Amino acid sequence: MKKNIAIIMGGYSSEYKISLKSGNVVYNNLDKSKYNAYRIHIFKDKWVYVDDTNNEYNIDKNDFSVMVSDSKITFDCVFNAIHGSPGEDGYMQGYFELIGMPHTSCSMYQAALTFNKRDLLATLKPFNIKMAESYYLNLGDTINEDEIVDKVGLPCFVKANKAGSSFGVSKVYKKEELKAAIDNSFKEDNEIIIEEFLDGTEVSVGVISFKGETIVLPITEIVSENDFFDYAAKYEGKSQEITPARISEEYANKVRHEAKKIYTILGMKGFSRSEFIFKNDAPYLLEMNTVPGLTAESILPQQATEAGITISDLFENAIEEALKD
């Protein structure tokens, strides 16, 4: 008996276009002899099933079902391909957990925690995870530029606290540039984080649950053609993503250990991708993504391929693990 799989994509944030791409990659790579796959678009104004001829059918939010030609379709599992809100910040996880629907991402608490950079870093600090010096601002706070520079130095990064894919991120070289960068970040979120610049090799480390085991995927080195790993670098080909990373085995072991330690501390499941920069021979955590990009250009699928895991196996395993929980 084939399982009905709802692939949710879209979302409420600036990342919705990337999410639609990710969702379609999942849809195109699922084995149709094992699964009936359904593309579900989640937007603020509509939740709809979109068929292969682009007809739309409204989702019943009471039980996450859909009526098609007078037949009610229910789902065995949800594959979460929504980057940003509401798929990566805990809202969809909470909804599915309330209605008893298996899903491929981590639990509600872990999603909410990892999506909030400040809260994630504060949670991990007692476990001796190294991280950049940081300064926090909420919308409406008085901006003391001298105090910011004293705390984090220059250059520094100004980031939206709860936004992915490098939206609302600026690299600031002069005190006079801080105000414009802060205003830019507040367009994405009402909380921002300002971090010291770490000058070192940047790597991305995927950790996943695969066939019942927590495994660390091959490490990717990020070499941006831009000033930092921004949206254009991530999604418009303005970077080199080198897998496996050109780092020593000592460095590789250190960052693998930290990435797996973080995954375990947080009680994660499903996919995760953490970003680190090496400083003084040690990996410093930048952030963690729990619904990483799944497009052909995305880092996690590249890492899985390097590890000998096909894209189809990667997606199928996520579904089978969710169905077991």
Short mmCIF file of C-alpha atoms in Angstrom, two decimals:
data_model
loop_
_atom_site.label_atom_id
_atom_site.label_comp_id
_atom_site.label_asym_id
_atom_site.label_seq_id
_atom_site.Cartn_x
_atom_site.Cartn_y
_atom_site.Cartn_z
CA MET A 1 0.00 0.00 0.00
CA LYS A 2 1.57 3.30 -1.10
CA LYS A 3 1.89 6.04 1.52
CA ASN A 4 0.41 9.49 0.93
CA ILE A 5 3.13 12.09 1.48
CA ALA A 6 2.38 15.82 1.73
CA ILE A 7 5.38 17.93 0.73
CA ILE A 8 4.88 21.35 2.30
CA MET A 9 6.62 24.28 0.65
CA GLY A 10 6.39 28.06 0.36
CA GLY A 11 5.97 29.76 3.72
CA TYR A 12 5.53 33.27 5.05
CA SER A 13 9.07 34.63 4.77
CA SER A 14 11.45 36.02 2.13
CA GLU A 15 12.67 32.46 1.58
CA TYR A 16 9.45 31.18 -0.03
CA LYS A 17 10.91 31.02 -3.58
CA ILE A 18 13.81 28.83 -2.43
CA SER A 19 11.34 26.67 -0.49
CA LEU A 20 9.20 26.12 -3.60
CA LYS A 21 12.34 24.97 -5.42
CA SER A 22 13.30 22.64 -2.55
CA GLY A 23 9.79 21.19 -2.38
CA ASN A 24 9.74 20.46 -6.09
CA VAL A 25 13.13 18.74 -5.87
CA VAL A 26 11.68 16.47 -3.16
CA TYR A 27 8.55 15.87 -5.26
CA ASN A 28 10.60 14.94 -8.35
CA ASN A 29 12.93 12.60 -6.44
CA LEU A 30 10.47 10.56 -4.39
CA ASP A 31 9.93 7.02 -5.67
CA LYS A 32 6.38 7.13 -7.06
CA SER A 33 6.12 3.34 -6.81
CA LYS A 34 6.36 3.69 -3.01
CA TYR A 35 4.72 7.06 -2.37
CA ASN A 36 1.84 9.16 -3.60
CA ALA A 37 3.41 12.60 -3.39
CA TYR A 38 1.35 15.79 -3.04
CA ARG A 39 2.71 19.33 -3.33
CA ILE A 40 1.15 21.51 -0.64
CA HIS A 41 1.69 25.27 -0.85
CA ILE A 42 1.55 27.01 2.53
CA PHE A 43 1.03 30.78 2.31
CA LYS A 44 -0.53 33.31 4.68
CA ASP A 45 -3.61 33.65 2.50
CA LYS A 46 -4.02 30.00 1.48
CA TRP A 47 -3.03 26.41 2.19
CA VAL A 48 -3.60 24.44 -1.02
CA TYR A 49 -2.78 21.17 -2.73
CA VAL A 50 -1.41 21.94 -6.21
CA ASP A 51 -1.77 19.14 -8.75
CA ASP A 52 0.38 18.53 -11.84
CA THR A 53 -1.78 20.85 -13.96
CA ASN A 54 -1.60 23.61 -11.30
CA ASN A 55 -5.19 23.21 -10.10
CA GLU A 56 -5.51 24.21 -6.45
CA TYR A 57 -7.55 22.47 -3.74
CA ASN A 58 -7.99 23.96 -0.28
CA ILE A 59 -6.48 22.12 2.69
CA ASP A 60 -8.84 21.50 5.62
CA LYS A 61 -6.78 22.75 8.56
CA ASN A 62 -8.85 20.73 11.05
CA ASP A 63 -7.09 17.52 10.05
CA PHE A 64 -4.76 18.56 7.21
CA SER A 65 -6.84 16.77 4.56
CA VAL A 66 -8.01 17.77 1.09
CA MET A 67 -11.07 17.03 -1.04
CA VAL A 68 -10.33 16.14 -4.67
CA SER A 69 -13.18 15.03 -6.97
CA ASP A 70 -15.43 14.32 -3.97
CA SER A 71 -12.75 12.09 -2.40
CA LYS A 72 -11.11 12.99 0.88
CA ILE A 73 -7.32 12.55 0.83
CA THR A 74 -5.48 12.21 4.14
CA PHE A 75 -1.73 11.95 4.58
CA ASP A 76 0.54 9.42 6.28
CA CYS A 77 3.45 11.83 6.66
CA VAL A 78 4.48 15.41 5.92
CA PHE A 79 7.82 16.22 4.31
CA ASN A 80 8.73 19.70 5.53
CA ALA A 81 10.51 21.80 2.88
CA ILE A 82 9.54 25.24 4.26
CA HIS A 83 12.58 27.41 5.04
CA GLY A 84 11.90 30.20 7.51
CA SER A 85 8.48 30.78 9.06
CA PRO A 86 6.26 28.81 9.65
CA GLY A 87 8.20 25.65 8.73
CA GLU A 88 11.51 26.25 10.49
CA ASP A 89 10.43 28.19 13.59
CA GLY A 90 8.18 25.62 15.29
CA TYR A 91 4.72 26.69 14.12
CA MET A 92 4.10 23.88 11.62
CA GLN A 93 5.78 21.37 13.94
CA GLY A 94 3.43 22.37 16.77
CA TYR A 95 0.39 22.11 14.50
CA PHE A 96 1.34 18.66 13.20
CA GLU A 97 2.19 17.41 16.68
CA LEU A 98 -1.23 18.58 17.94
CA ILE A 99 -3.11 16.72 15.19
CA GLY A 100 -0.86 13.64 15.44
CA MET A 101 0.69 13.90 11.99
CA PRO A 102 4.22 12.48 11.47
CA HIS A 103 6.61 14.98 9.89
CA THR A 104 10.24 14.94 8.77
CA SER A 105 11.62 17.89 10.74
CA CYS A 106 12.66 18.27 14.36
CA SER A 107 10.17 18.91 17.16
CA MET A 108 8.46 22.24 17.85
CA TYR A 109 10.81 23.33 20.67
CA GLN A 110 14.02 22.50 18.78
CA ALA A 111 12.75 24.34 15.69
CA ALA A 112 11.83 27.46 17.64
CA LEU A 113 15.10 27.41 19.57
CA THR A 114 17.41 26.95 16.58
CA PHE A 115 15.56 29.55 14.50
CA ASN A 116 16.27 32.16 17.16
CA LYS A 117 20.02 32.76 16.92
CA ARG A 118 20.23 34.51 20.31
CA ASP A 119 18.37 31.75 22.15
CA LEU A 120 20.37 29.01 20.44
CA LEU A 121 23.70 30.60 21.37
CA ALA A 122 22.56 31.26 24.96
CA THR A 123 21.44 27.63 25.32
CA LEU A 124 24.73 26.23 24.02
CA LYS A 125 27.07 28.57 25.92
CA PRO A 126 27.13 26.46 29.14
CA PHE A 127 28.27 23.46 27.04
CA ASN A 128 31.47 25.31 26.03
CA ILE A 129 30.47 25.74 22.39
CA LYS A 130 32.61 28.57 21.04
CA MET A 131 30.83 31.51 19.39
CA ALA A 132 31.49 35.09 18.29
CA GLU A 133 31.17 38.03 20.67
CA SER A 134 27.70 39.51 20.17
CA TYR A 135 25.45 42.49 20.95
CA TYR A 136 21.64 42.40 20.84
CA LEU A 137 19.07 45.02 19.86
CA ASN A 138 15.28 45.02 19.90
CA LEU A 139 13.21 47.32 17.70
CA GLY A 140 12.85 50.64 19.54
CA ASP A 141 16.02 50.28 21.62
CA THR A 142 18.39 53.22 21.84
CA ILE A 143 21.30 52.61 19.47
CA ASN A 144 24.65 53.36 21.10
CA GLU A 145 27.16 52.97 18.27
CA ASP A 146 30.22 53.44 20.50
CA GLU A 147 29.02 50.72 22.86
CA ILE A 148 28.41 48.34 19.94
CA VAL A 149 31.89 48.91 18.50
CA ASP A 150 33.49 48.51 21.94
CA LYS A 151 31.74 45.14 22.36
CA VAL A 152 32.16 43.52 18.93
CA GLY A 153 34.80 45.61 17.12
CA LEU A 154 34.97 46.42 13.42
CA PRO A 155 34.27 45.02 10.94
CA CYS A 156 31.16 43.33 12.32
CA PHE A 157 28.03 41.60 11.06
CA VAL A 158 24.53 42.95 11.64
CA LYS A 159 21.90 40.20 11.29
CA ALA A 160 18.18 39.70 11.68
CA ASN A 161 17.85 37.35 14.66
CA LYS A 162 15.08 35.17 13.21
CA ALA A 163 15.63 35.00 9.45
CA GLY A 164 17.44 32.56 7.23
CA SER A 165 19.23 32.56 3.87
CA SER A 166 21.24 35.67 4.77
CA PHE A 167 18.29 38.05 4.51
CA GLY A 168 18.81 41.20 6.56
CA VAL A 169 22.57 40.66 6.93
CA SER A 170 25.21 43.37 6.42
CA LYS A 171 28.95 43.51 6.96
CA VAL A 172 29.87 46.85 8.53
CA TYR A 173 33.35 48.37 8.31
CA LYS A 174 32.79 51.84 9.77
CA LYS A 175 30.80 53.09 12.75
CA GLU A 176 28.93 55.45 10.41
CA GLU A 177 27.52 52.45 8.49
CA LEU A 178 25.93 50.84 11.54
CA LYS A 179 22.63 52.75 11.48
CA ALA A 180 21.80 51.80 7.86
CA ALA A 181 22.73 48.16 8.51
CA ILE A 182 20.57 48.05 11.65
CA ASP A 183 17.62 49.55 9.74
CA ASN A 184 18.11 46.92 7.02
CA SER A 185 17.99 44.08 9.56
CA PHE A 186 14.88 45.49 11.23
CA LYS A 187 13.08 45.13 7.88
CA GLU A 188 13.30 41.35 8.39
CA ASP A 189 12.84 41.03 12.16
CA ASN A 190 12.15 43.04 15.31
CA GLU A 191 15.24 41.56 16.98
CA ILE A 192 18.78 41.78 15.67
CA ILE A 193 22.15 40.37 16.60
CA ILE A 194 25.46 42.16 15.95
CA GLU A 195 28.49 39.88 15.92
CA GLU A 196 32.24 40.29 15.76
CA PHE A 197 33.85 39.39 12.44
CA LEU A 198 35.64 36.06 12.59
CA ASP A 199 38.40 35.94 10.00
CA GLY A 200 38.94 32.30 9.12
CA THR A 201 37.84 29.35 7.02
CA GLU A 202 34.05 28.95 6.93
CA VAL A 203 32.56 25.46 6.81
CA SER A 204 29.09 23.97 6.75
CA VAL A 205 28.43 20.65 8.47
CA GLY A 206 25.35 18.51 7.89
CA VAL A 207 24.22 16.18 10.65
CA ILE A 208 21.29 13.89 10.00
CA SER A 209 19.51 10.91 11.45
CA PHE A 210 20.05 8.14 8.88
CA LYS A 211 18.84 4.57 9.32
CA GLY A 212 18.51 5.12 13.05
CA GLU A 213 21.98 6.61 13.56
CA THR A 214 23.20 10.18 13.95
CA ILE A 215 25.76 10.72 11.18
CA VAL A 216 27.93 13.68 10.26
CA LEU A 217 28.06 14.25 6.51
CA PRO A 218 31.22 15.33 4.63
CA ILE A 219 32.19 18.92 5.46
CA THR A 220 31.72 21.72 2.93
CA GLU A 221 34.09 24.69 2.71
CA ILE A 222 32.43 27.99 1.79
CA VAL A 223 34.45 30.37 -0.39
CA SER A 224 32.27 33.36 -1.25
CA GLU A 225 33.01 35.58 -4.24
CA ASN A 226 31.13 38.30 -2.36
CA ASP A 227 32.28 39.90 0.88
CA PHE A 228 30.54 37.16 2.86
CA PHE A 229 28.20 34.17 2.35
CA ASP A 230 25.11 36.23 1.51
CA TYR A 231 21.95 35.35 -0.45
CA ALA A 232 23.65 35.77 -3.85
CA ALA A 233 26.52 33.56 -2.70
CA LYS A 234 24.13 30.89 -1.43
CA TYR A 235 21.61 30.78 -4.26
CA GLU A 236 22.93 32.67 -7.28
CA GLY A 237 26.23 30.91 -7.78
CA LYS A 238 28.44 33.62 -6.24
CA SER A 239 30.40 31.16 -4.14
CA GLN A 240 32.43 27.99 -4.28
CA GLU A 241 31.14 25.21 -2.09
CA ILE A 242 33.93 22.68 -1.86
CA THR A 243 33.03 19.21 -0.55
CA PRO A 244 35.01 17.74 1.10
CA ALA A 245 36.46 20.89 2.65
CA ARG A 246 40.17 21.65 2.16
CA ILE A 247 40.96 21.50 5.87
CA SER A 248 43.30 19.32 7.90
CA GLU A 249 42.05 16.09 9.44
CA GLU A 250 42.59 17.72 12.86
CA TYR A 251 40.24 20.58 11.93
CA ALA A 252 37.76 18.17 10.36
CA ASN A 253 37.64 16.03 13.50
CA LYS A 254 37.15 19.11 15.71
CA VAL A 255 34.23 20.48 13.72
CA ARG A 256 32.60 17.05 13.25
CA HIS A 257 32.75 16.57 17.01
CA GLU A 258 31.20 19.99 17.70
CA ALA A 259 28.43 19.56 15.11
CA LYS A 260 27.41 16.15 16.44
CA LYS A 261 27.67 17.36 20.04
CA ILE A 262 25.29 20.26 19.29
CA TYR A 263 22.82 17.94 17.49
CA THR A 264 22.85 15.61 20.52
CA ILE A 265 22.64 18.36 23.18
CA LEU A 266 19.56 19.81 21.48
CA GLY A 267 17.84 16.44 21.06
CA MET A 268 17.60 16.98 17.32
CA LYS A 269 16.17 14.67 14.68
CA GLY A 270 15.89 14.89 10.92
CA PHE A 271 18.17 17.21 8.95
CA SER A 272 20.43 19.91 10.33
CA ARG A 273 23.17 22.05 8.83
CA SER A 274 25.45 24.10 11.07
CA GLU A 275 27.85 26.84 9.98
CA PHE A 276 31.23 27.35 11.66
CA ILE A 277 34.26 29.60 11.21
CA PHE A 278 37.71 28.56 12.42
CA LYS A 279 39.46 31.02 14.74
CA ASN A 280 42.64 30.18 16.67
CA ASP A 281 42.43 26.56 15.48
CA ALA A 282 38.91 26.10 16.90
CA PRO A 283 35.47 26.02 15.21
CA TYR A 284 33.11 28.84 16.27
CA LEU A 285 29.39 28.24 15.74
CA LEU A 286 27.50 30.81 13.65
CA GLU A 287 24.05 29.23 13.36
CA MET A 288 22.07 26.05 12.77
CA ASN A 289 19.46 25.38 10.10
CA THR A 290 16.87 22.64 10.64
CA VAL A 291 15.18 22.84 7.21
CA PRO A 292 18.23 23.38 5.00
CA GLY A 293 17.96 23.98 1.27
CA LEU A 294 17.25 20.88 -0.81
CA THR A 295 17.76 22.26 -4.31
CA ALA A 296 20.40 20.94 -6.70
CA GLU A 297 22.66 23.85 -5.63
CA SER A 298 22.12 23.31 -1.90
CA ILE A 299 24.84 22.18 0.47
CA LEU A 300 23.18 19.27 2.32
CA PRO A 301 22.33 17.30 -0.88
CA GLN A 302 25.92 17.87 -2.08
CA GLN A 303 27.22 16.45 1.20
CA ALA A 304 24.88 13.44 1.05
CA THR A 305 26.04 12.67 -2.50
CA GLU A 306 29.67 12.84 -1.36
CA ALA A 307 28.78 10.37 1.42
CA GLY A 308 27.31 7.96 -1.12
CA ILE A 309 23.69 8.72 -0.21
CA THR A 310 21.48 9.44 -3.23
CA ILE A 311 19.03 12.33 -3.06
CA SER A 312 16.15 9.84 -3.29
CA ASP A 313 17.56 7.80 -0.38
CA LEU A 314 18.08 10.98 1.66
CA PHE A 315 14.44 11.99 1.27
CA GLU A 316 13.03 8.49 1.62
CA ASN A 317 14.98 7.89 4.84
CA ALA A 318 13.59 11.13 6.32
CA ILE A 319 10.05 9.90 5.64
CA GLU A 320 10.66 6.39 6.98
CA GLU A 321 12.28 7.73 10.17
CA ALA A 322 9.31 10.08 10.71
CA LEU A 323 6.83 7.22 10.23
CA LYS A 324 8.68 5.18 12.90
CA ASP A 325 8.44 7.89 15.59
#
